[in-house]
Coordinates of C-alpha atoms and ligand atoms in Angstrom, one line a residue:
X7 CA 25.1 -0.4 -17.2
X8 CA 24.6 -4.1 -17.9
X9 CA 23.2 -4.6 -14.1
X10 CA 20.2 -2.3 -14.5
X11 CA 19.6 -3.7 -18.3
X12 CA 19.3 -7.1 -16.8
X13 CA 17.3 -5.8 -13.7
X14 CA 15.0 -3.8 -15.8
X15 CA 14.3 -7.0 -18.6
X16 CA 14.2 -9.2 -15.7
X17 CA 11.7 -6.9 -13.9
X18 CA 9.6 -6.0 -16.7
X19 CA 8.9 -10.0 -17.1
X20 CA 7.9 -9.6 -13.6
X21 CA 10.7 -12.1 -12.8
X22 CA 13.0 -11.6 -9.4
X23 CA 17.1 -10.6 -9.8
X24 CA 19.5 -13.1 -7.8
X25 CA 20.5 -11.7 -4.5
X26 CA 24.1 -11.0 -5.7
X27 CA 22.1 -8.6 -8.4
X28 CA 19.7 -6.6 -5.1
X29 CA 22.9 -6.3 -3.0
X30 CA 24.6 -4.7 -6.1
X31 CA 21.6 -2.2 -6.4
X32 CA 22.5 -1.0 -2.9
X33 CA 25.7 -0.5 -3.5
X34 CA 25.6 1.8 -6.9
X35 CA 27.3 5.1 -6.1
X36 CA 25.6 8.8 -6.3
X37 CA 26.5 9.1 -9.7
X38 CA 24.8 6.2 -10.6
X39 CA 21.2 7.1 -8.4
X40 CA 19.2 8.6 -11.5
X41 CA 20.0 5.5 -14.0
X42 CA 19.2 3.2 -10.5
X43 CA 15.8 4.8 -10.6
X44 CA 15.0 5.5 -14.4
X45 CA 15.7 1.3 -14.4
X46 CA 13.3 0.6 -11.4
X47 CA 10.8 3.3 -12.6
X48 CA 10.1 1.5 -15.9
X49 CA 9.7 -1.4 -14.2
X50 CA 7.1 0.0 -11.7
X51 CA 5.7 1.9 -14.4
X52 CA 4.9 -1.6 -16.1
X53 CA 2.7 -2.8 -13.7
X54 CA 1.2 -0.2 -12.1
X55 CA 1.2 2.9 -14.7
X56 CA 1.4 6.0 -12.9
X57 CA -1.3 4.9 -10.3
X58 CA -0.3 6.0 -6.4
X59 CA -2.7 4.3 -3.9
X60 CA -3.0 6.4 -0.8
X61 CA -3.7 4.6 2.3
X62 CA -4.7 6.5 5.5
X63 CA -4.2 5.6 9.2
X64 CA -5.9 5.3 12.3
X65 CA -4.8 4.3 15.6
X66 CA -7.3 2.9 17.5
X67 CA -5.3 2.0 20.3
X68 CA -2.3 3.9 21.4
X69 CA 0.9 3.1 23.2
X70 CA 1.5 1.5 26.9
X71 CA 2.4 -2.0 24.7
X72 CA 4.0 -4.5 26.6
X73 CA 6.5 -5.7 23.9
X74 CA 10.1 -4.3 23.7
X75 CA 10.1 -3.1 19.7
X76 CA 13.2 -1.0 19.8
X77 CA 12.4 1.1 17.2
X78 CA 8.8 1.9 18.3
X79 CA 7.4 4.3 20.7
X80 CA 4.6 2.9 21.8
X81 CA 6.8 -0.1 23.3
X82 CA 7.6 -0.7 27.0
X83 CA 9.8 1.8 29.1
X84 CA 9.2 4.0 26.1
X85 CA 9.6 7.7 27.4
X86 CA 8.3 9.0 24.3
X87 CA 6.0 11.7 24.8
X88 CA 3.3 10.4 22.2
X89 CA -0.5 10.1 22.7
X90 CA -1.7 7.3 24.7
X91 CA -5.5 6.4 24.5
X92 CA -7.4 2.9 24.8
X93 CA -9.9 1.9 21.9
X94 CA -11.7 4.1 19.9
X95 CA -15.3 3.7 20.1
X96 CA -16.5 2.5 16.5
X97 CA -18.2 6.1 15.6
X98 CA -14.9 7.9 16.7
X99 CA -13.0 5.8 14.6
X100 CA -15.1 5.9 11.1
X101 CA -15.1 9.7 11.7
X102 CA -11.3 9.4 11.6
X103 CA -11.8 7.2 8.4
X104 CA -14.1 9.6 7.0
X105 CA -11.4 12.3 6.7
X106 CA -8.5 10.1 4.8
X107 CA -11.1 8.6 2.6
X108 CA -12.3 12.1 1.9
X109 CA -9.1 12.8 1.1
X110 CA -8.1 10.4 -1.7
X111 CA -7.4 7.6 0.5
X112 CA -9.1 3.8 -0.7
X113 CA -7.6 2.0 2.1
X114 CA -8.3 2.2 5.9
X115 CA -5.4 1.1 8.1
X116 CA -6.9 0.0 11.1
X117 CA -3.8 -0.2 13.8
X118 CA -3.7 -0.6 17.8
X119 CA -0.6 -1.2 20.2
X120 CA 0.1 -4.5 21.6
X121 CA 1.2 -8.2 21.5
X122 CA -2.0 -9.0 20.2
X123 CA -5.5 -8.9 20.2
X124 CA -8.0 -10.6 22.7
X125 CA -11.0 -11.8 21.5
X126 CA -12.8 -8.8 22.8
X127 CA -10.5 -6.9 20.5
X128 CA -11.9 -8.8 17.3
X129 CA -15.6 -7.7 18.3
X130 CA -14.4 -4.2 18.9
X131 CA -12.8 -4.2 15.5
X132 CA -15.7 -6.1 14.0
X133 CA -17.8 -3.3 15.2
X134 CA -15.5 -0.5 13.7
X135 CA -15.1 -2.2 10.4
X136 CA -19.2 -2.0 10.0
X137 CA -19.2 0.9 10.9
X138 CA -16.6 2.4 8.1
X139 CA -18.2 0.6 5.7
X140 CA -21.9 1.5 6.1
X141 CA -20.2 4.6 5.3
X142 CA -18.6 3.5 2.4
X143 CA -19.1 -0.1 1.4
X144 CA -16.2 0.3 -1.7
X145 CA -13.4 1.3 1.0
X146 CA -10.6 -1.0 1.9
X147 CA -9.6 -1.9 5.6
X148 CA -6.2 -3.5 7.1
X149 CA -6.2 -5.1 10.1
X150 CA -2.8 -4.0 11.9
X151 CA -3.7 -5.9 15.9
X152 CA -0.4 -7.0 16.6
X153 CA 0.3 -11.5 16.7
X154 CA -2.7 -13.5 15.9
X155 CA -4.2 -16.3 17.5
X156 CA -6.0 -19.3 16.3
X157 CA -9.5 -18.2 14.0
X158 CA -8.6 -14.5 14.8
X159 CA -7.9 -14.2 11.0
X160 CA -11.1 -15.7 10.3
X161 CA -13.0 -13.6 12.4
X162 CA -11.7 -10.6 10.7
X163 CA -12.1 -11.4 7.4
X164 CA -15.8 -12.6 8.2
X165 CA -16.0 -9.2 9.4
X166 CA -14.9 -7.4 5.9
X167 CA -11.7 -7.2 6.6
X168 CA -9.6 -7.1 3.5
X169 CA -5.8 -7.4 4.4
X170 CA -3.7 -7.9 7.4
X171 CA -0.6 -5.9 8.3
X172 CA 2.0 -7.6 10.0
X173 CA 5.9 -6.6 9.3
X174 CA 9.2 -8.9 9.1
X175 CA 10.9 -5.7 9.9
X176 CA 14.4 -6.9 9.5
X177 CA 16.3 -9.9 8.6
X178 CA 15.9 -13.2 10.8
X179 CA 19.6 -13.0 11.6
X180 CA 19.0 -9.5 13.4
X181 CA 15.3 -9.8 14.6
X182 CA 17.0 -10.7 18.2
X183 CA 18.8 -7.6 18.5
X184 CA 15.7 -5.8 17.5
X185 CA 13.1 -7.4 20.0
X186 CA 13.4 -9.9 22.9
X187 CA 9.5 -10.0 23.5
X188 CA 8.5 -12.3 20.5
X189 CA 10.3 -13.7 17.4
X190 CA 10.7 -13.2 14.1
X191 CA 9.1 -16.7 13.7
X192 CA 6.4 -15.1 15.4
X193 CA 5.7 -12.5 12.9
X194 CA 5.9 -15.2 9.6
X195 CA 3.3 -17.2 11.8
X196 CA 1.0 -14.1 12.1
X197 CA 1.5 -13.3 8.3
X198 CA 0.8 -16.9 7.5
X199 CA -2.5 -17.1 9.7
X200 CA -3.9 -13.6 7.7
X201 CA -3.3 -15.7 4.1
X202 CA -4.4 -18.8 4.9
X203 CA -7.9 -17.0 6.3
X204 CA -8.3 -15.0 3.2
X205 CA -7.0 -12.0 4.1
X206 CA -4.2 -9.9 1.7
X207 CA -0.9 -10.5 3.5
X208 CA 0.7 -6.5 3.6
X209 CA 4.1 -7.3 5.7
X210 CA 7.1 -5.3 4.8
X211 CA 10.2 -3.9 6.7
X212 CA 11.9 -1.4 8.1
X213 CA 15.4 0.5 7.0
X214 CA 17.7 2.4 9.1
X215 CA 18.3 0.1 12.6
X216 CA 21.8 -0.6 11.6
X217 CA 21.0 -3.5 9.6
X218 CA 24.0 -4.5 7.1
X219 CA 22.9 -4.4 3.1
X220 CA 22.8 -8.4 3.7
X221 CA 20.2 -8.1 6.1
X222 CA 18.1 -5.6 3.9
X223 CA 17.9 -8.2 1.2
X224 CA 17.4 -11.5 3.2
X225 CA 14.4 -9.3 4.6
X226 CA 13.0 -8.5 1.4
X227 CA 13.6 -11.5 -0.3
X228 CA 11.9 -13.6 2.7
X229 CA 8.9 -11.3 2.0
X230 CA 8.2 -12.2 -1.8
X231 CA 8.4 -15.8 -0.3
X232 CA 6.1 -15.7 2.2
X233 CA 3.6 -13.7 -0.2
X234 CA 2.8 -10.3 0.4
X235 CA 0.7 -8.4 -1.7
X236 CA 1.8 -5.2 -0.4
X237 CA 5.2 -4.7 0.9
X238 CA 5.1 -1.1 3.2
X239 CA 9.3 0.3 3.4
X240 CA 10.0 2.4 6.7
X241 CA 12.4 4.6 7.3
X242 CA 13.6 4.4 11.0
X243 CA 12.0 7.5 12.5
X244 CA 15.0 7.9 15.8
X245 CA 12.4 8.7 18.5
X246 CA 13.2 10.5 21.4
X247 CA 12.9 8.2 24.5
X248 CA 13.3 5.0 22.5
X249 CA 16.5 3.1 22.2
X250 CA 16.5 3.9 18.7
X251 CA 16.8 7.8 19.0
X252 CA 20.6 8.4 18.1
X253 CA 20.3 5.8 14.4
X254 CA 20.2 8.5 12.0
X255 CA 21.5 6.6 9.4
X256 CA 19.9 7.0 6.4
X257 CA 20.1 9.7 3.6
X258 CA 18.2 10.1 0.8
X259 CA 20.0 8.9 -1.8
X260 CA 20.2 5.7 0.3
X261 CA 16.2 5.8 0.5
X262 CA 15.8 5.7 -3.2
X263 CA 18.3 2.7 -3.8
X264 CA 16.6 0.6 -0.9
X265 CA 13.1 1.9 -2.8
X266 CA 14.9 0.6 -6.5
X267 CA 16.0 -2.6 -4.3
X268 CA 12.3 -3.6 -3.1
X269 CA 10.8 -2.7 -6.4
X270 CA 13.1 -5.2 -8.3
X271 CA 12.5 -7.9 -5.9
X272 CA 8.9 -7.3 -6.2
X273 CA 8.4 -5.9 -9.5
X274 CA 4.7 -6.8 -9.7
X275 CA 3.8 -6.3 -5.7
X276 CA 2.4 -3.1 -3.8
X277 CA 5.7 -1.1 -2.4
X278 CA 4.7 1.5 -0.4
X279 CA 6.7 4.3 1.0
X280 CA 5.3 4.4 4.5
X281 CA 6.8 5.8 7.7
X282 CA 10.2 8.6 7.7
X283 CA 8.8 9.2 3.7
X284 CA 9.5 13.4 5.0
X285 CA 12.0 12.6 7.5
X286 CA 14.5 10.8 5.2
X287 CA 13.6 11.5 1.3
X288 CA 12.7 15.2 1.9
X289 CA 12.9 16.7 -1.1
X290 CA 13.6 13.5 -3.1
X291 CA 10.0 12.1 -2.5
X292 CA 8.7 12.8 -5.6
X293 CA 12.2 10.7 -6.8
X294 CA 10.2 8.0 -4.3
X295 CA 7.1 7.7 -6.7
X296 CA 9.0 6.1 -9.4
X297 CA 9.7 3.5 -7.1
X298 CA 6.4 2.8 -5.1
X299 CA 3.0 3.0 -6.2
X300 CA 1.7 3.4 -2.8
X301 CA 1.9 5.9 0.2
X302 CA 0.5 7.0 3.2
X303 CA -1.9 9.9 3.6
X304 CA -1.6 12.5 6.2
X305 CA -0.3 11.7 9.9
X306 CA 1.2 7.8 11.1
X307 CA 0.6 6.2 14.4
X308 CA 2.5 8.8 16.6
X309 CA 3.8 11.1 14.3
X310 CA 3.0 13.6 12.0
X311 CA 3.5 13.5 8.7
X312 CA 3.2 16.3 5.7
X313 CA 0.0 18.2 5.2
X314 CA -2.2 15.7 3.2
X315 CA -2.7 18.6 0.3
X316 CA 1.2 18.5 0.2
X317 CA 1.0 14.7 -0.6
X318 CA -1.4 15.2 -3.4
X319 CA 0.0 18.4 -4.9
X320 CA 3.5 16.5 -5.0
X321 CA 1.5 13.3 -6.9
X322 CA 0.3 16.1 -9.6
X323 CA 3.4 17.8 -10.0
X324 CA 5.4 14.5 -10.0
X325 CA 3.0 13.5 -13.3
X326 CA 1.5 11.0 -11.2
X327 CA -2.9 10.2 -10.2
X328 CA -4.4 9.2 -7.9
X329 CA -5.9 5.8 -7.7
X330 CA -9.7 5.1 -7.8
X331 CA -11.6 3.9 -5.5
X332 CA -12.3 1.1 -7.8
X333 CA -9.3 0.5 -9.5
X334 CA -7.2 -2.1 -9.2
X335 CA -4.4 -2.0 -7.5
X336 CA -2.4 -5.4 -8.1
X337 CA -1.8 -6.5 -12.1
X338 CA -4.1 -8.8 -13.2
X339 CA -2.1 -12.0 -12.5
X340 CA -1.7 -11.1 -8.6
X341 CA -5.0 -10.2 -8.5
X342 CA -6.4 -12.9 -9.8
X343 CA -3.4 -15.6 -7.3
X344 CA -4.6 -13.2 -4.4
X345 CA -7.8 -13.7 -4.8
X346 CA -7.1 -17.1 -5.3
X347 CA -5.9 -17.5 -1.8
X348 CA -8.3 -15.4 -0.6
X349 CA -11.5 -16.8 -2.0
X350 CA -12.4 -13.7 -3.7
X351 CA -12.9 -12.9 -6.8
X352 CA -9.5 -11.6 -8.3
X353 CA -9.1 -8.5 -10.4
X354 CA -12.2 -6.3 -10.4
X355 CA -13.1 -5.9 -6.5
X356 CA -12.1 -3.3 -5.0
X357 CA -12.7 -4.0 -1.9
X358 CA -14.4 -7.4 -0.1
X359 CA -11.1 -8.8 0.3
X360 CA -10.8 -9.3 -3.2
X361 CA -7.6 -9.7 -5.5
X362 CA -6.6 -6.7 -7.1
X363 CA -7.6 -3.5 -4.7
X364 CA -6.3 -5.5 -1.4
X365 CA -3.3 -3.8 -0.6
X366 CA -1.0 -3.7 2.4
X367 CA -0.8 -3.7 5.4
X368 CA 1.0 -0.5 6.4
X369 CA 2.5 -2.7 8.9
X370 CA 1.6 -1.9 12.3
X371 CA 5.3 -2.3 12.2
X372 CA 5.9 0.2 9.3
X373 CA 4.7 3.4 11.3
X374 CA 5.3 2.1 14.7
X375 CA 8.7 2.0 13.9
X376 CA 8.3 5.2 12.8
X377 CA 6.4 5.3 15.4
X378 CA 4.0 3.8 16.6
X379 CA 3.0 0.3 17.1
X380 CA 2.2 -1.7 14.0
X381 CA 2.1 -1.0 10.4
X382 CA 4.8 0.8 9.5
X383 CA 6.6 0.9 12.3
X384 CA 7.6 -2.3 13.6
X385 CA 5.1 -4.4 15.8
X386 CA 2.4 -2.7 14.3
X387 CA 1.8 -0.5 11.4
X388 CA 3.2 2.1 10.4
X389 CA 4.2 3.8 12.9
X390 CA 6.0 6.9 11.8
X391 CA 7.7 9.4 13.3
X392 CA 7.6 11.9 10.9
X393 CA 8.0 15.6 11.0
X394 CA 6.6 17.3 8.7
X395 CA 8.0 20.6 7.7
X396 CA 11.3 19.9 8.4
X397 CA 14.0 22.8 7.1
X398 CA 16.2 21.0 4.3
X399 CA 19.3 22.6 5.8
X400 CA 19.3 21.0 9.0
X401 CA 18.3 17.7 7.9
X402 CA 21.0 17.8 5.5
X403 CA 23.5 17.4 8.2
X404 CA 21.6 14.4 9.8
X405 CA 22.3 11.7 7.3
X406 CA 25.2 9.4 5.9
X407 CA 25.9 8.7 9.1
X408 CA 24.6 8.2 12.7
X409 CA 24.8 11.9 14.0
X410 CA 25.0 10.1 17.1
X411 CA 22.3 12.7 19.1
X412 CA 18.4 12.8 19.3
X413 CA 17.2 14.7 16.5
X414 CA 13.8 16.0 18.2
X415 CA 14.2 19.1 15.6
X416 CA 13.1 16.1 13.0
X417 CA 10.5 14.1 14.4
X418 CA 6.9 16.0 15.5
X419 CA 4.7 14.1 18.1
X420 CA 1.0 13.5 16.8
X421 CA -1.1 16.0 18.2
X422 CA -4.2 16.2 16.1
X423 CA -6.5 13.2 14.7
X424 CA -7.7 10.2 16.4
X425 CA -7.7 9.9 20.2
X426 CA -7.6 14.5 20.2
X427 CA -10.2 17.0 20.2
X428 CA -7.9 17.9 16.8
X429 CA -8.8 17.4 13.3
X430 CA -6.9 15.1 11.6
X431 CA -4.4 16.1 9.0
X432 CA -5.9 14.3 5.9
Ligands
SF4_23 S1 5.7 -2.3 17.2 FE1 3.6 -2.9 18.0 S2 4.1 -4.7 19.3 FE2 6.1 -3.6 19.0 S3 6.2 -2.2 20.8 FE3 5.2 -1.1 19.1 S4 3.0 -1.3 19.4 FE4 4.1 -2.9 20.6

């Protein structure tokens, strides 16, 4: 197929297709799906081997936000029956750390609900990030607060944090029908303040709103402008009690060419599969890790998400490891223009806000879409929705198109972790 020849030579130069060459990666047929990801697997295979960085959440702050995400179920008049808790104290939340670094995991994604953080929020999350790394000093952290204001990038990254999360989420065309309580010009600003403080930009997007193919490349193509070391991909996760709760849209065949899309765009970047990974690619997620190079560990924002041993048995079967704790993550020429921008010191550090190991930002958005609040799924990181343990044959039925009903069968309500009595599921 001369498409995925050129795609694949283009990618393995580390070199970007032309939009008319993504949009024609999302629309390759079934038959087609294996070659789609043999092509984008060589190419993520070039630059990041068969390295999977596990990243692992914690929601320090959960729902009762005053924005209007759509997709998210932390946002206002949400009648989503997720957890709702105020900030962790520091100790609670390096506990939670503990676990997902324990784990496997080498970044910390620190996420709480809202428009944005006060400055009272930056000491809190000054004190948390001390107190996570006098546990571990090599460990990662993302910042995931929600819009910044003036110096509260600086703050943070005087404080040791390494990256900021902060999703596009969907094209600038769309963002309107999306969210009325801030603007997509908003969210570039926000990304924009985190790089130009020093901080690893992680902003990525989420699939499955209704967005047109069109808007799924303007998105990802706006976020290799803007930068982004780490590019999260969320799966809508339809919660119940959100406006969101009847867009089942995606399958998983649909998953894995939006997965090839992002990975040809940003042949050299982090992708990470973030929140609706289990929802979505089911049984096709090990299909998911020639793709990425980076997933979540364990539970999102508000949702639960596969059994972290799952998540690493699946890695080993798959022919895929781990990534250490001091490896780098980014090839050596983004490590080394990361940490250029950052004032690190480029390809060795693993953590300090340096280059290479600096990885996403699960996006509040990317689970709170999924989810939550910010990383992953929309306004904040990944916000997932996930079930976990969800029986192939009634998934099946779900996809292709909008089954046009709330799917609570699909999507499991954290229960355990942060904010609970519960151990977490790392
Ligand atoms: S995505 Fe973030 S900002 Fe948007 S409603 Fe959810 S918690 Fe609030």
């Amino acid at each position: 197929m001369d498409l995925l020849d050129t795609l694949t030579a283009k990618g393995l130069r580390g070199e970007t297709p032309t939009r008319e060459e993504a949009l024609a990666v999302l629309a390759t047929t079934d038959d087609e799906l294996l070659d789609v990801v043999a092509a984008a697997g060589r190419v993520r295979r070039r630059w990041f081997g068969r390295r999977v960085k596990l990243n692992y959440l914690v929601n320090l702050k959960s729902g009762l936000c005053p924005e209007d995400c759509s997709y998210c179920s932390q946002r206002l008049g949400s009648k989503a029956e997720i957890l709702k808790y105020t900030w962790l104290k520091p100790g609670q939340a390096a506990e939670a750390a503990k676990a997902g670094v324990s784990g496997g995991a080498k970044r910390v994604c620190l996420v709480a609900s809202g428009r944005g953080p006060t400055d009272r929020d930056i000491d809190r999350v000054t004190d948390t990030v001390a107190a996570i790394k006098e546990a571990d000093p090599a460990v990662e952290i993302c910042a995931c607060l929600g819009l910044l204001s003036d110096n509260q990038a600086e703050r943070l990254k005087a404080a040791g944090v390494d990256a900021y999360n902060h999703n596009l989420n969907t094209s600038e065309g769309t963002y309107g029908d999306i969210a009325t309580t801030h603007t997509y010009a908003d969210r570039v600003d926000t990304v924009q303040k985190a790089h130009g403080a020093g901080l690893s930009a992680c902003s990525g997007l989420i699939a499955g709103m209704g967005e047109s193919d069109e808007d799924l490349v303007d998105v990802v193509f706006a976020l290799r402008e803007l930068g982004s070391d780490s590019v999260p991909v969320n799966f809508l996760i339809p919660f119940e009690g959100t406006p969101l709760a009847k867009e089942w849209n995606l399958s998983p065949q649909r998953c894995l060419r939006i997965l090839a899309m992002v990975r040809f765009v940003n042949p050299d970047t982090e992708v990470r599969i973030a929140g609706g990974r289990e929802v979505h690619l089911r049984s096709m997620q090990p299909l998911g890790l020639h793709l990425a190079n980076s997933i979540f560990l364990g539970d999102y924002l508000t949702s639960e998400g596969q059994a972290g041993q799952t998540d690493l048995d699946m890695i080993a079967d798959a022919g895929f490891e781990v990534e250490g704790m001091g490896e780098s993550t980014l090839p050596r020429h983004r490590a080394d223009i990361a940490a250029a921008a950052t004032g690190g010191c480029g390809t060795g550090a693993a953590g300090g806000g340096c280059g290479t190991a600096a990885g996403s930002v699960e996006g509040a958005d990317a689970d709170a879409a999924v989810g939550g609040g910010c990383g992953t799924g929309g306004g904040c990181g990944p916000c997932g929705g996930h079930g976990h343990a969800v029986p192939a044959a009634t998934v099946g039925a779900a996809d292709d198109k909008a089954a046009d009903e709330v799917r609570t069968d699909l999507v499991r309500v954290r229960r355990r972790g942060a904010g609970t009595e519960l151990a977490p599921n790392a």
